[in-house]
Structure formats: C-alpha cells, structure tokens
Amino acid sequence: MLSKGGCPKTMLSIKDALEVLEGKWKLLILFSLSGGPKRFKEISREVVGITDKTLSKELKHLETNQLVKREVFDTFPPKVQYSITEHGMSLEKVLDELHFWGLLHRKKIIGK
Amino acid sequence: MLSKGGCPKTMLSIKDALEVLEGKWKLLILFSLSGGPKRFKEISREVVGITDKTLSKELKHLETNQLVKREVFDTFPPKVQYSITEHGMSLEKVLDELHFWGLLHRKKIIGK
C-alpha cells in the first residue's frame, strides 16, 4: 500500500483513523477491554501510567465514537462497567500490527 | 490477537509502538514520504493542516527513531531532502490497517 504514497484519498482515511485514536492511551484502553468488561479501577490498574483524569476523558471520547460501551447496574452502590463494542473489536488488526511493529522497533532501537 | 486481551507483554509492545508514533502527524508524514523523497515544503503541502513548527519537530523525532533520513546536498543554495528509511517502511502494514479502519469508521460514524 505504501506504493500509493501520498495519495490524498488514502491519506484522508489514515487521518480519520488517527484523529479518533490519537494519543498513546485509547488503543491501550481498548486492548485492556478486549480481555472482557472491566470497572474503571481495573482498567486504571492494567493501563500502567494513566491518570484517573486522563482515563475518564479517554473513556468518554471512546464512548462518543462507539468504541466503548458504559453500563450502570442498579446495585447498591451502583456498579459502572465498561466494555468494548463490536466497532471497537474491528480495531483488532490495527492492534495486531502495532504489536508486531512494537516488538520489531524494540529489537532495533530500544534493545540496542 | 484480541483474545490475548490485557496480556501485559502484548500491552508493552503496543505501548512501545504508540510512544514512537504518538499524535496524528508522524504516520501521515511517513505516508507522504513513502511516495518518494521530499523537501520540507513538499511534505508541508501534502500533510494538510500541519504547521511548519510541528513538522520540524516531528521530522526530528522521526529521524531520532531512524524512521526518516535527512540529507543535505552541497548545492547553492543547499538542498535538504527527507526520505523514509527501511525501518520506516516496516510500518507499511500498520498504515494499511489504519487506512482500512479509517474507511470503515467514516462509513459507520462520520458518514452517518
């Protein structure tokens, strides 16, 4: 596909994707949720280094883009749970490729 | 791979990748350069919306991570040219998947 380098239409769809997934946290949150629904504190423990303020903001952004579903259960105290949507699961291949590339990059640069 | 949801080792390699590629510009710059070596102003024209200050900062970051090569030619005035490295080209599949997902997302959310 890189042979299409610079093609404005391809550039546009990559830009669309990057605008939704911008920053280093959103895809990590989605990866954490791909293991099953979780509560706020559970995500916060898994996504090492994220602050509660950022996690809260990122979850709202992911909800707006229909990548994450937030559910409130009528218990006492109320239980709030986050899960990945079908649309969120469609990012599987993106996560796969980032995982493979992350391994390669660590070997090449960080592991030197 | 999402069946490995939350696996700490996989999370780490995704985080490595996202830390290098953070933001919405770096991958767009690499995509632009995948069409062939370019001068600063040519990249700036292709990556619509980027400021010169940001482009300059991002190019330096990409050079540090061996994704982009900067060459100065001894002409008058000197010509500076940027090209994508082999390591940069290894991001092809990441860009492919982002492109496909961007199309899907536009159809689902933006195109509504």
mmCIF file of C-alpha atoms in Angstrom:
data_model
loop_
_atom_site.group_PDB
_atom_site.id
_atom_site.type_symbol
_atom_site.label_atom_id
_atom_site.label_comp_id
_atom_site.label_asym_id
_atom_site.label_seq_id
_atom_site.Cartn_x
_atom_site.Cartn_y
_atom_site.Cartn_z
ATOM 1 C CA MET A 1 0.000 0.000 0.000
ATOM 2 C CA LEU A 2 2.933 2.336 0.612
ATOM 3 C CA SER A 3 3.327 2.342 -3.147
ATOM 4 C CA LYS A 4 0.287 4.617 -3.066
ATOM 5 C CA GLY A 5 2.480 7.009 -1.075
ATOM 6 C CA GLY A 6 0.946 10.416 -0.770
ATOM 7 C CA CYS A 7 -2.380 9.502 -2.445
ATOM 8 C CA PRO A 8 -4.744 12.143 -0.998
ATOM 9 C CA LYS A 9 -7.697 9.736 -0.570
ATOM 10 C CA THR A 10 -5.632 7.176 1.325
ATOM 11 C CA MET A 11 -4.095 9.987 3.384
ATOM 12 C CA LEU A 12 -7.614 11.096 4.332
ATOM 13 C CA SER A 13 -8.703 7.719 5.698
ATOM 14 C CA ILE A 14 -5.473 7.328 7.668
ATOM 15 C CA LYS A 15 -6.082 10.826 9.068
ATOM 16 C CA ASP A 16 -9.658 9.875 10.018
ATOM 17 C CA ALA A 17 -8.360 6.860 11.933
ATOM 18 C CA LEU A 18 -5.586 8.812 13.648
ATOM 19 C CA GLU A 19 -7.948 11.562 14.731
ATOM 20 C CA VAL A 20 -10.128 9.046 16.573
ATOM 21 C CA LEU A 21 -7.227 7.056 18.029
ATOM 22 C CA GLU A 22 -4.868 9.974 18.731
ATOM 23 C CA GLY A 23 -2.527 9.757 21.716
ATOM 24 C CA LYS A 24 -0.997 6.734 23.321
ATOM 25 C CA TRP A 25 -3.873 5.746 25.617
ATOM 26 C CA LYS A 26 -7.010 4.945 23.598
ATOM 27 C CA LEU A 27 -5.702 1.804 21.915
ATOM 28 C CA LEU A 28 -4.230 0.577 25.211
ATOM 29 C CA ILE A 29 -7.616 1.030 26.922
ATOM 30 C CA LEU A 30 -9.329 -0.871 24.090
ATOM 31 C CA PHE A 31 -6.741 -3.631 24.334
ATOM 32 C CA SER A 32 -7.372 -3.897 28.069
ATOM 33 C CA LEU A 33 -11.148 -4.103 27.493
ATOM 34 C CA SER A 34 -10.706 -6.735 24.792
ATOM 35 C CA GLY A 35 -9.997 -9.139 27.660
ATOM 36 C CA GLY A 36 -13.554 -8.621 28.940
ATOM 37 C CA PRO A 37 -15.707 -5.897 30.562
ATOM 38 C CA LYS A 38 -13.992 -4.009 33.351
ATOM 39 C CA ARG A 39 -14.617 -1.406 36.020
ATOM 40 C CA PHE A 40 -12.802 1.937 35.979
ATOM 41 C CA LYS A 41 -10.266 0.913 38.621
ATOM 42 C CA GLU A 42 -9.479 -2.342 36.844
ATOM 43 C CA ILE A 43 -8.679 -0.528 33.580
ATOM 44 C CA SER A 44 -6.626 2.009 35.514
ATOM 45 C CA ARG A 45 -4.514 -0.809 37.031
ATOM 46 C CA GLU A 46 -3.953 -2.522 33.676
ATOM 47 C CA VAL A 47 -3.093 0.566 31.659
ATOM 48 C CA VAL A 48 0.035 1.395 33.658
ATOM 49 C CA GLY A 49 0.842 5.093 33.961
ATOM 50 C CA ILE A 50 -2.553 6.569 33.064
ATOM 51 C CA THR A 51 -4.059 9.091 35.496
ATOM 52 C CA ASP A 52 -7.729 8.866 36.550
ATOM 53 C CA LYS A 53 -8.430 12.219 34.888
ATOM 54 C CA THR A 54 -6.999 11.081 31.556
ATOM 55 C CA LEU A 55 -8.690 7.679 31.737
ATOM 56 C CA SER A 56 -12.041 9.340 32.387
ATOM 57 C CA LYS A 57 -11.577 11.720 29.425
ATOM 58 C CA GLU A 58 -10.408 8.952 27.109
ATOM 59 C CA LEU A 59 -13.311 6.663 28.031
ATOM 60 C CA LYS A 60 -15.788 9.444 27.196
ATOM 61 C CA HIS A 61 -14.084 10.001 23.842
ATOM 62 C CA LEU A 62 -14.186 6.255 23.089
ATOM 63 C CA GLU A 63 -17.871 6.122 24.060
ATOM 64 C CA THR A 64 -18.676 9.038 21.720
ATOM 65 C CA ASN A 65 -17.017 7.138 18.886
ATOM 66 C CA GLN A 66 -18.961 3.972 19.730
ATOM 67 C CA LEU A 67 -15.817 2.033 20.539
ATOM 68 C CA VAL A 68 -16.677 1.528 24.214
ATOM 69 C CA LYS A 69 -19.996 0.960 25.982
ATOM 70 C CA ARG A 70 -20.603 2.239 29.526
ATOM 71 C CA GLU A 71 -23.231 0.447 31.605
ATOM 72 C CA VAL A 72 -24.592 1.335 35.013
ATOM 73 C CA PHE A 73 -26.037 -1.519 37.078
ATOM 74 C CA ASP A 74 -28.753 -0.771 39.580
ATOM 75 C CA THR A 75 -26.981 -2.246 42.608
ATOM 76 C CA PHE A 76 -26.029 -0.655 45.896
ATOM 77 C CA PRO A 77 -23.621 1.001 45.436
ATOM 78 C CA PRO A 78 -24.279 1.304 41.674
ATOM 79 C CA LYS A 79 -21.754 -0.618 39.582
ATOM 80 C CA VAL A 80 -20.346 1.011 36.443
ATOM 81 C CA GLN A 81 -18.798 -1.249 33.843
ATOM 82 C CA TYR A 82 -17.041 -0.598 30.538
ATOM 83 C CA SER A 83 -16.899 -2.986 27.601
ATOM 84 C CA ILE A 84 -15.535 -2.926 24.053
ATOM 85 C CA THR A 85 -18.151 -2.689 21.286
ATOM 86 C CA GLU A 86 -18.226 -4.596 18.015
ATOM 87 C CA HIS A 87 -16.904 -1.466 16.308
ATOM 88 C CA GLY A 88 -14.081 -1.379 18.871
ATOM 89 C CA MET A 89 -13.279 -5.006 18.077
ATOM 90 C CA SER A 90 -12.854 -4.014 14.425
ATOM 91 C CA LEU A 91 -9.540 -2.454 15.523
ATOM 92 C CA GLU A 92 -8.095 -5.923 16.113
ATOM 93 C CA LYS A 93 -5.826 -5.882 13.053
ATOM 94 C CA VAL A 94 -4.555 -2.390 13.844
ATOM 95 C CA LEU A 95 -3.613 -3.605 17.338
ATOM 96 C CA ASP A 96 -2.039 -6.757 15.879
ATOM 97 C CA GLU A 97 0.179 -4.774 13.528
ATOM 98 C CA LEU A 98 1.149 -2.277 16.237
ATOM 99 C CA HIS A 99 2.076 -5.190 18.482
ATOM 100 C CA PHE A 100 4.311 -6.765 15.813
ATOM 101 C CA TRP A 101 5.879 -3.442 14.947
ATOM 102 C CA GLY A 102 6.442 -2.606 18.615
ATOM 103 C CA LEU A 103 8.419 -5.836 19.004
ATOM 104 C CA LEU A 104 10.468 -5.064 15.898
ATOM 105 C CA HIS A 105 11.164 -1.499 16.992
ATOM 106 C CA ARG A 106 12.228 -2.575 20.487
ATOM 107 C CA LYS A 107 14.676 -5.036 18.941
ATOM 108 C CA LYS A 108 16.044 -2.451 16.506
ATOM 109 C CA ILE A 109 16.221 0.721 18.570
ATOM 110 C CA ILE A 110 15.367 0.336 22.235
ATOM 111 C CA GLY A 111 17.105 -3.030 22.623
ATOM 112 C CA LYS A 112 20.387 -1.743 21.246
ATOM 113 C CA MET B 1 -4.948 -11.394 18.932
ATOM 114 C CA LEU B 2 -7.568 -9.502 20.907
ATOM 115 C CA SER B 3 -8.221 -12.849 22.593
ATOM 116 C CA LYS B 4 -4.966 -12.089 24.417
ATOM 117 C CA GLY B 5 -6.757 -9.043 25.786
ATOM 118 C CA GLY B 6 -4.868 -7.411 28.587
ATOM 119 C CA CYS B 7 -1.782 -9.657 28.322
ATOM 120 C CA PRO B 8 0.938 -7.428 29.897
ATOM 121 C CA LYS B 9 3.660 -8.404 27.374
ATOM 122 C CA THR B 10 1.468 -7.630 24.376
ATOM 123 C CA MET B 11 0.356 -4.390 26.064
ATOM 124 C CA LEU B 12 4.040 -3.419 26.407
ATOM 125 C CA SER B 13 4.855 -3.809 22.721
ATOM 126 C CA ILE B 14 1.731 -1.881 21.690
ATOM 127 C CA LYS B 15 2.786 0.847 24.149
ATOM 128 C CA ASP B 16 6.317 0.902 22.650
ATOM 129 C CA ALA B 17 4.830 1.423 19.185
ATOM 130 C CA LEU B 18 2.380 4.098 20.338
ATOM 131 C CA GLU B 19 5.088 6.035 22.163
ATOM 132 C CA VAL B 20 7.097 6.337 18.951
ATOM 133 C CA LEU B 21 4.105 7.074 16.709
ATOM 134 C CA GLU B 22 2.109 9.238 19.143
ATOM 135 C CA GLY B 23 -0.031 12.027 17.765
ATOM 136 C CA LYS B 24 -1.762 12.279 14.444
ATOM 137 C CA TRP B 25 1.136 13.593 12.358
ATOM 138 C CA LYS B 26 4.040 11.136 12.349
ATOM 139 C CA LEU B 27 2.304 8.390 10.382
ATOM 140 C CA LEU B 28 0.924 10.931 7.905
ATOM 141 C CA ILE B 29 4.433 12.312 7.327
ATOM 142 C CA LEU B 30 5.758 8.772 6.783
ATOM 143 C CA PHE B 31 2.913 8.052 4.380
ATOM 144 C CA SER B 32 3.756 11.200 2.432
ATOM 145 C CA LEU B 33 7.454 10.198 2.263
ATOM 146 C CA SER B 34 6.566 6.681 1.151
ATOM 147 C CA GLY B 35 5.793 8.258 -2.230
ATOM 148 C CA GLY B 36 9.466 9.257 -2.566
ATOM 149 C CA PRO B 37 11.986 11.667 -1.011
ATOM 150 C CA LYS B 38 10.658 15.173 -0.459
ATOM 151 C CA ARG B 39 11.727 18.624 0.632
ATOM 152 C CA PHE B 40 10.273 20.257 3.742
ATOM 153 C CA LYS B 41 7.808 22.415 1.811
ATOM 154 C CA GLU B 42 6.571 19.478 -0.256
ATOM 155 C CA ILE B 43 5.760 17.452 2.878
ATOM 156 C CA SER B 44 4.112 20.514 4.400
ATOM 157 C CA ARG B 45 1.826 20.838 1.353
ATOM 158 C CA GLU B 46 0.861 17.145 1.361
ATOM 159 C CA VAL B 47 0.192 16.798 5.086
ATOM 160 C CA VAL B 48 -2.684 19.263 5.129
ATOM 161 C CA GLY B 49 -3.092 21.252 8.333
ATOM 162 C CA ILE B 50 0.374 20.758 9.846
ATOM 163 C CA THR B 51 2.290 23.882 10.903
ATOM 164 C CA ASP B 52 5.974 24.343 9.996
ATOM 165 C CA LYS B 53 6.910 24.268 13.691
ATOM 166 C CA THR B 54 5.160 20.933 14.254
ATOM 167 C CA LEU B 55 6.503 19.422 11.034
ATOM 168 C CA SER B 56 10.044 20.375 12.010
ATOM 169 C CA LYS B 57 9.631 18.843 15.499
ATOM 170 C CA GLU B 58 8.039 15.659 14.138
ATOM 171 C CA LEU B 59 10.737 15.189 11.491
ATOM 172 C CA LYS B 60 13.436 15.408 14.185
ATOM 173 C CA HIS B 61 11.579 12.841 16.298
ATOM 174 C CA LEU B 62 11.244 10.517 13.273
ATOM 175 C CA GLU B 63 14.949 10.937 12.486
ATOM 176 C CA THR B 64 15.909 10.043 16.095
ATOM 177 C CA ASN B 65 13.880 6.856 15.772
ATOM 178 C CA GLN B 66 15.542 6.022 12.443
ATOM 179 C CA LEU B 67 12.270 6.214 10.548
ATOM 180 C CA VAL B 68 13.297 9.184 8.394
ATOM 181 C CA LYS B 69 16.655 10.171 6.893
ATOM 182 C CA ARG B 70 17.625 13.818 6.402
ATOM 183 C CA GLU B 71 20.178 14.624 3.707
ATOM 184 C CA VAL B 72 21.843 17.921 2.883
ATOM 185 C CA PHE B 73 23.106 18.360 -0.660
ATOM 186 C CA ASP B 74 26.034 20.657 -1.299
ATOM 187 C CA THR B 75 24.340 22.880 -3.846
ATOM 188 C CA PHE B 76 23.747 26.611 -3.845
ATOM 189 C CA PRO B 77 21.512 27.200 -2.009
ATOM 190 C CA PRO B 78 21.939 23.880 -0.091
ATOM 191 C CA LYS B 79 19.120 21.426 -0.718
ATOM 192 C CA VAL B 80 17.682 19.489 2.231
ATOM 193 C CA GLN B 81 15.731 16.322 1.465
ATOM 194 C CA TYR B 82 13.855 13.844 3.649
ATOM 195 C CA SER B 83 13.286 10.186 2.845
ATOM 196 C CA ILE B 84 11.710 7.200 4.564
ATOM 197 C CA THR B 85 14.170 4.566 5.854
ATOM 198 C CA GLU B 86 13.822 0.785 5.612
ATOM 199 C CA HIS B 87 12.722 0.784 9.247
ATOM 200 C CA GLY B 88 10.086 3.398 8.370
ATOM 201 C CA MET B 89 8.881 1.170 5.537
ATOM 202 C CA SER B 90 8.308 -1.611 8.084
ATOM 203 C CA LEU B 91 5.259 0.412 9.199
ATOM 204 C CA GLU B 92 3.511 -0.430 5.917
ATOM 205 C CA LYS B 93 1.067 -2.910 7.474
ATOM 206 C CA VAL B 94 0.212 -0.542 10.327
ATOM 207 C CA LEU B 95 -0.627 2.135 7.740
ATOM 208 C CA ASP B 96 -2.607 -0.383 5.678
ATOM 209 C CA GLU B 97 -4.758 -1.383 8.634
ATOM 210 C CA LEU B 98 -5.282 2.224 9.715
ATOM 211 C CA HIS B 99 -6.358 3.050 6.175
ATOM 212 C CA PHE B 100 -8.913 0.206 6.095
ATOM 213 C CA TRP B 101 -10.182 1.055 9.570
ATOM 214 C CA GLY B 102 -10.418 4.754 8.711
ATOM 215 C CA LEU B 103 -12.691 3.889 5.764
ATOM 216 C CA LEU B 104 -14.838 1.657 7.975
ATOM 217 C CA HIS B 105 -15.090 4.289 10.704
ATOM 218 C CA ARG B 106 -16.009 7.036 8.260
ATOM 219 C CA LYS B 107 -18.819 4.824 6.913
ATOM 220 C CA LYS B 108 -20.065 3.948 10.388
ATOM 221 C CA ILE B 109 -19.753 7.210 12.308
ATOM 222 C CA ILE B 110 -18.705 10.209 10.264
ATOM 223 C CA GLY B 111 -20.732 9.261 7.195
ATOM 224 C CA LYS B 112 -23.958 8.975 9.146
#
